[in-house]
Amino acid sequence: MADYDYDVLVIGAGPGGYVAAIRAAQLGLKTACVESRETLGGTCLNVGCIPSKALLHASELFEEAHSGALAQFGIKIEGASLDLGAMHAQRIEAIKGLTGGIEYLFKKNKVDWLKGHAAFIAADTVQIGERAVRAKNIVIATGSSVSTLPGVQVDGKRVVDSTGALELAEVPKHLVVIGGGVIGMELGSVWLRLGAKVTVVEYVDQILPGMDGEVRREATKLFKKQGFDLRTSTKVTGVETTDAGVTLTVEPAAGGNAETIEADVVLLAVGRRPNTDGLAIDKAGLSVNSRAQIDIDHDFRTAVPGIWAIGDVVPGPMLAHKAEDEGIAVAENIAGQVGIVNHNVIPSVVYTMPEIAGVGLTEEAAKERGEIRVGKFPFMANSRAKTNKDTDGFVKIIADAQTDRVLGVWIVSSLAGTMIAQACQAMEFGATSEDIAYTCHAHPTHPEAMKEAAMAVRGKPIHI
Ligand code: FAD
Ligand code: NAD
């Protein structure tokens, strides 16, 4: 240890990095975490998961109060109005509380927070401002940034990325979202609920890439009902900003006649790319793959001994909980323990209303691997959902036809993000659909739909 400043130096304090640092310190390793942002928590806490959920929750409450939807429960609200300043203030308060919480956890666990930008000067040394810091193990957890689109200039006013879309000072009359992925549908939902007309321009023929086909179709139907104008199989060929707004030129993705769309604000949401620029990884003997990611092995080791990588900067879904689990596992591996992440069981959730959640294989992917059985149960037949007038969506369970082992679970429901945890645990334990079907579920609850979908795998649900 004499020659090293630290046993573990983590670069980046997002959900991957801060969790890795805390776990490494808990395991008795002398640990520091470098962060170039003013606050800890990375994309997720500062400009991602948390602020988007703060606005999603608040905009949902606004819509409930404003639209008259509560009248069906005997609640009349007259004159509900929007205080966007106050809504933004509660978003900022949520960020402040949680980023401050990480600072507290660093102090509690004796993790040194090194403020500044880190760049490699050798495989075991990084430069942070004036200081060179040497560590026995370095974990790269530098996350990702917004992908750009040629010809589309993000100016932060008329053309914004996700960070700008979280901070709009007024509700745009017409918001055009380029990209019908998770960010497009979540942030599009926020501004739609607050009164904007929202058009989504998506290059491929379906929104929400990577999700089960039936779920994507159901989501499309529900979003259209909510008022989204979804233009799939459409490409943007030009974006021109004027003082009055933005003019987009679009045409069919397969080619055809161009048309223009006038917008007040355009949100660019076509994906994210790993943060490896400015890290000088070549000085450490490392390089990136064709997708600008850092390749790792099963244990999160890079090609250079002593350098590890986790989170959005490595291959796999760009999700905070995946980064967190990798953070724990990498620290345990560094400490000589066995840190494992089961990448077959990483849930993904779209926090729209209803929420859309999935884990494991889509029906399409499962069919390619062999014979399957599928069980589905609609919330229309779930007693609690019916009572709450919350009947949109279904639970779908995909099981191996021979072994009955659950291969994938997909849920469209107001509670999908919460309900998917049960499916993850079942799959982690290697459950069959029969295991779920014979597990007692409390009545009346939405999760009973999971039990009935499991019963439907073998053709015997009760309530339909
Ligand atoms: P990051 O959180 O990106 O953190 C990396 C940190 O490293 C950053 O703070 C950066 O400043 C720092 N850094 C980079 N380079 C250096 C350097 N050279 N020196 C020092 N510091 C450096 N995921 C979910 O699971 N659920 C959600 O609901 C969700 N919502 C999202 C909403 C939005 C709008 C966005 C943009 C993303 C969302 N995500 C969500 C994705 C999630 O934020 C990321 O998957 C997650 O933050 C990745 O964690 P990470 O630790 O790998 O990287
Ligand atoms: P995404 O990959 O989810 O969606 C991008 C969409 O843009 C795709 O549908 C793609 O087909 C489309 N697209 C690409 N190029 C296009 C073009 N030229 N014109 C029109 N459409 C185009 O990416 P995102 O929504 O930007 O989100 C980035 C990442 O952040 C995702 O990986 C996601 O996992 C993560 N995220 C997660 C959550 C969550 O878990 N709830 C929320 C927000 C973001």
GROMACS .gro file of N, CA, C and O and ligand atoms in nm, residues 53 149 178-184 186 201-204 209 234 236 269-272 318-319 349-351, ligand 2:
model
  148
   53LYS      N    1  -3.856   1.194  -1.254
   53LYS     CA    2  -3.967   1.137  -1.176
   53LYS      C    3  -4.036   1.243  -1.091
   53LYS      O    4  -4.157   1.237  -1.068
  149LEU      N    5  -2.737   1.450  -3.308
  149LEU     CA    6  -2.786   1.411  -3.440
  149LEU      C    7  -2.732   1.513  -3.539
  149LEU      O    8  -2.750   1.634  -3.516
  178ILE      N    9  -3.781   1.432  -3.086
  178ILE     CA   10  -3.716   1.345  -3.185
  178ILE      C   11  -3.668   1.221  -3.109
  178ILE      O   12  -3.577   1.230  -3.026
  179GLY      N   13  -3.731   1.106  -3.135
  179GLY     CA   14  -3.694   0.982  -3.066
  179GLY      C   15  -3.805   0.936  -2.974
  179GLY      O   16  -3.833   1.001  -2.873
  180GLY      N   17  -3.870   0.824  -3.008
  180GLY     CA   18  -3.979   0.770  -2.926
  180GLY      C   19  -3.930   0.663  -2.831
  180GLY      O   20  -3.991   0.557  -2.817
  181GLY      N   21  -3.818   0.690  -2.764
  181GLY     CA   22  -3.765   0.597  -2.663
  181GLY      C   23  -3.815   0.635  -2.525
  181GLY      O   24  -3.917   0.704  -2.511
  182VAL      N   25  -3.741   0.589  -2.422
  182VAL     CA   26  -3.786   0.611  -2.284
  182VAL      C   27  -3.791   0.760  -2.250
  182VAL      O   28  -3.889   0.809  -2.194
  183ILE      N   29  -3.685   0.832  -2.285
  183ILE     CA   30  -3.681   0.974  -2.250
  183ILE      C   31  -3.791   1.050  -2.323
  183ILE      O   32  -3.864   1.131  -2.264
  184GLY      N   33  -3.808   1.020  -2.452
  184GLY     CA   34  -3.910   1.088  -2.531
  184GLY      C   35  -4.049   1.069  -2.472
  184GLY      O   36  -4.126   1.165  -2.460
  186GLU      N   37  -4.130   0.964  -2.157
  186GLU     CA   38  -4.145   1.015  -2.019
  186GLU      C   39  -4.156   1.167  -2.019
  186GLU      O   40  -4.250   1.224  -1.963
  201VAL      N   41  -4.149   1.216  -3.318
  201VAL     CA   42  -4.101   1.169  -3.448
  201VAL      C   43  -4.002   1.055  -3.423
  201VAL      O   44  -3.897   1.074  -3.361
  202GLU      N   45  -4.039   0.936  -3.467
  202GLU     CA   46  -3.958   0.816  -3.439
  202GLU      C   47  -3.915   0.753  -3.571
  202GLU      O   48  -3.999   0.729  -3.659
  203TYR      N   49  -3.789   0.723  -3.581
  203TYR     CA   50  -3.733   0.671  -3.707
  203TYR      C   51  -3.788   0.532  -3.742
  203TYR      O   52  -3.821   0.505  -3.856
  204VAL      N   53  -3.794   0.441  -3.643
  204VAL     CA   54  -3.839   0.305  -3.675
  204VAL      C   55  -3.992   0.295  -3.664
  204VAL      O   56  -4.058   0.393  -3.629
  209PRO      N   57  -3.802   0.108  -2.816
  209PRO     CA   58  -3.717  -0.002  -2.865
  209PRO      C   59  -3.679  -0.099  -2.753
  209PRO      O   60  -3.664  -0.059  -2.638
  234THR      N   61  -4.058   0.773  -3.946
  234THR     CA   62  -4.039   0.909  -3.998
  234THR      C   63  -3.901   0.960  -3.959
  234THR      O   64  -3.857   0.939  -3.845
  236VAL      N   65  -3.621   1.293  -3.943
  236VAL     CA   66  -3.605   1.438  -3.944
  236VAL      C   67  -3.488   1.468  -4.037
  236VAL      O   68  -3.379   1.413  -4.020
  269ALA      N   69  -3.395   1.331  -2.829
  269ALA     CA   70  -3.383   1.217  -2.737
  269ALA      C   71  -3.362   1.089  -2.818
  269ALA      O   72  -3.449   1.002  -2.825
  270VAL      N   73  -3.246   1.081  -2.883
  270VAL     CA   74  -3.219   0.967  -2.971
  270VAL      C   75  -3.114   0.872  -2.912
  270VAL      O   76  -3.048   0.798  -2.984
  271GLY      N   77  -3.100   0.873  -2.780
  271GLY     CA   78  -3.008   0.781  -2.715
  271GLY      C   79  -2.894   0.853  -2.644
  271GLY      O   80  -2.888   0.976  -2.643
  272ARG      N   81  -2.809   0.773  -2.582
  272ARG     CA   82  -2.696   0.828  -2.506
  272ARG      C   83  -2.569   0.753  -2.545
  272ARG      O   84  -2.573   0.639  -2.586
  318MET      N   85  -2.853   0.099  -2.035
  318MET     CA   86  -2.810   0.217  -1.958
  318MET      C   87  -2.914   0.246  -1.851
  318MET      O   88  -3.005   0.326  -1.872
  319LEU      N   89  -2.900   0.177  -1.738
  319LEU     CA   90  -2.999   0.189  -1.631
  319LEU      C   91  -2.929   0.206  -1.497
  319LEU      O   92  -2.826   0.143  -1.471
  349VAL      N   93  -3.814  -0.007  -1.677
  349VAL     CA   94  -3.945   0.054  -1.649
  349VAL      C   95  -3.955   0.188  -1.719
  349VAL      O   96  -3.862   0.268  -1.712
  350VAL      N   97  -4.066   0.211  -1.785
  350VAL     CA   98  -4.095   0.343  -1.842
  350VAL      C   99  -4.199   0.405  -1.749
  350VAL      O  100  -4.308   0.348  -1.730
  351TYR      N  101  -4.166   0.522  -1.691
  351TYR     CA  102  -4.251   0.578  -1.585
  351TYR      C  103  -4.358   0.671  -1.639
  351TYR      O  104  -4.376   0.782  -1.590
  466NAD     P1  105  -3.360   0.520  -2.640
  466NAD     O1  106  -3.257   0.436  -2.698
  466NAD     O2  107  -3.452   0.464  -2.536
  466NAD     O3  108  -3.456   0.575  -2.754
  466NAD     C1  109  -3.407   0.650  -2.862
  466NAD     C2  110  -3.511   0.645  -2.973
  466NAD     O4  111  -3.471   0.735  -3.074
  466NAD     C3  112  -3.523   0.507  -3.039
  466NAD     O5  113  -3.659   0.469  -3.046
  466NAD     C4  114  -3.462   0.527  -3.177
  466NAD     O6  115  -3.520   0.445  -3.274
  466NAD     C5  116  -3.494   0.673  -3.199
  466NAD     N1  117  -3.407   0.738  -3.296
  466NAD     C6  118  -3.274   0.723  -3.312
  466NAD     N2  119  -3.230   0.803  -3.412
  466NAD     C7  120  -3.338   0.871  -3.458
  466NAD     C8  121  -3.358   0.969  -3.557
  466NAD     N3  122  -3.257   1.013  -3.631
  466NAD     N4  123  -3.482   1.019  -3.575
  466NAD     C9  124  -3.587   0.975  -3.501
  466NAD     N5  125  -3.574   0.881  -3.406
  466NAD    C10  126  -3.451   0.831  -3.383
  466NAD     O7  127  -3.286   0.651  -2.586
  466NAD     P2  128  -3.333   0.768  -2.492
  466NAD     O8  129  -3.481   0.774  -2.482
  466NAD     O9  130  -3.259   0.888  -2.539
  466NAD    O10  131  -3.276   0.724  -2.352
  466NAD    C11  132  -3.134   0.705  -2.335
  466NAD    C12  133  -3.105   0.605  -2.229
  466NAD    O11  134  -3.144   0.653  -2.101
  466NAD    C13  135  -3.175   0.475  -2.253
  466NAD    O12  136  -3.078   0.376  -2.273
  466NAD    C14  137  -3.252   0.447  -2.130
  466NAD    O13  138  -3.226   0.318  -2.083
  466NAD    C15  139  -3.205   0.550  -2.029
  466NAD     N6  140  -3.325   0.601  -1.962
  466NAD    C16  141  -3.394   0.516  -1.883
  466NAD    C17  142  -3.511   0.558  -1.823
  466NAD    C18  143  -3.588   0.463  -1.738
  466NAD    O14  144  -3.533   0.360  -1.701
  466NAD     N7  145  -3.711   0.492  -1.702
  466NAD    C19  146  -3.558   0.687  -1.843
  466NAD    C20  147  -3.486   0.770  -1.926
  466NAD    C21  148  -3.368   0.726  -1.983
   0.00000   0.00000   0.00000
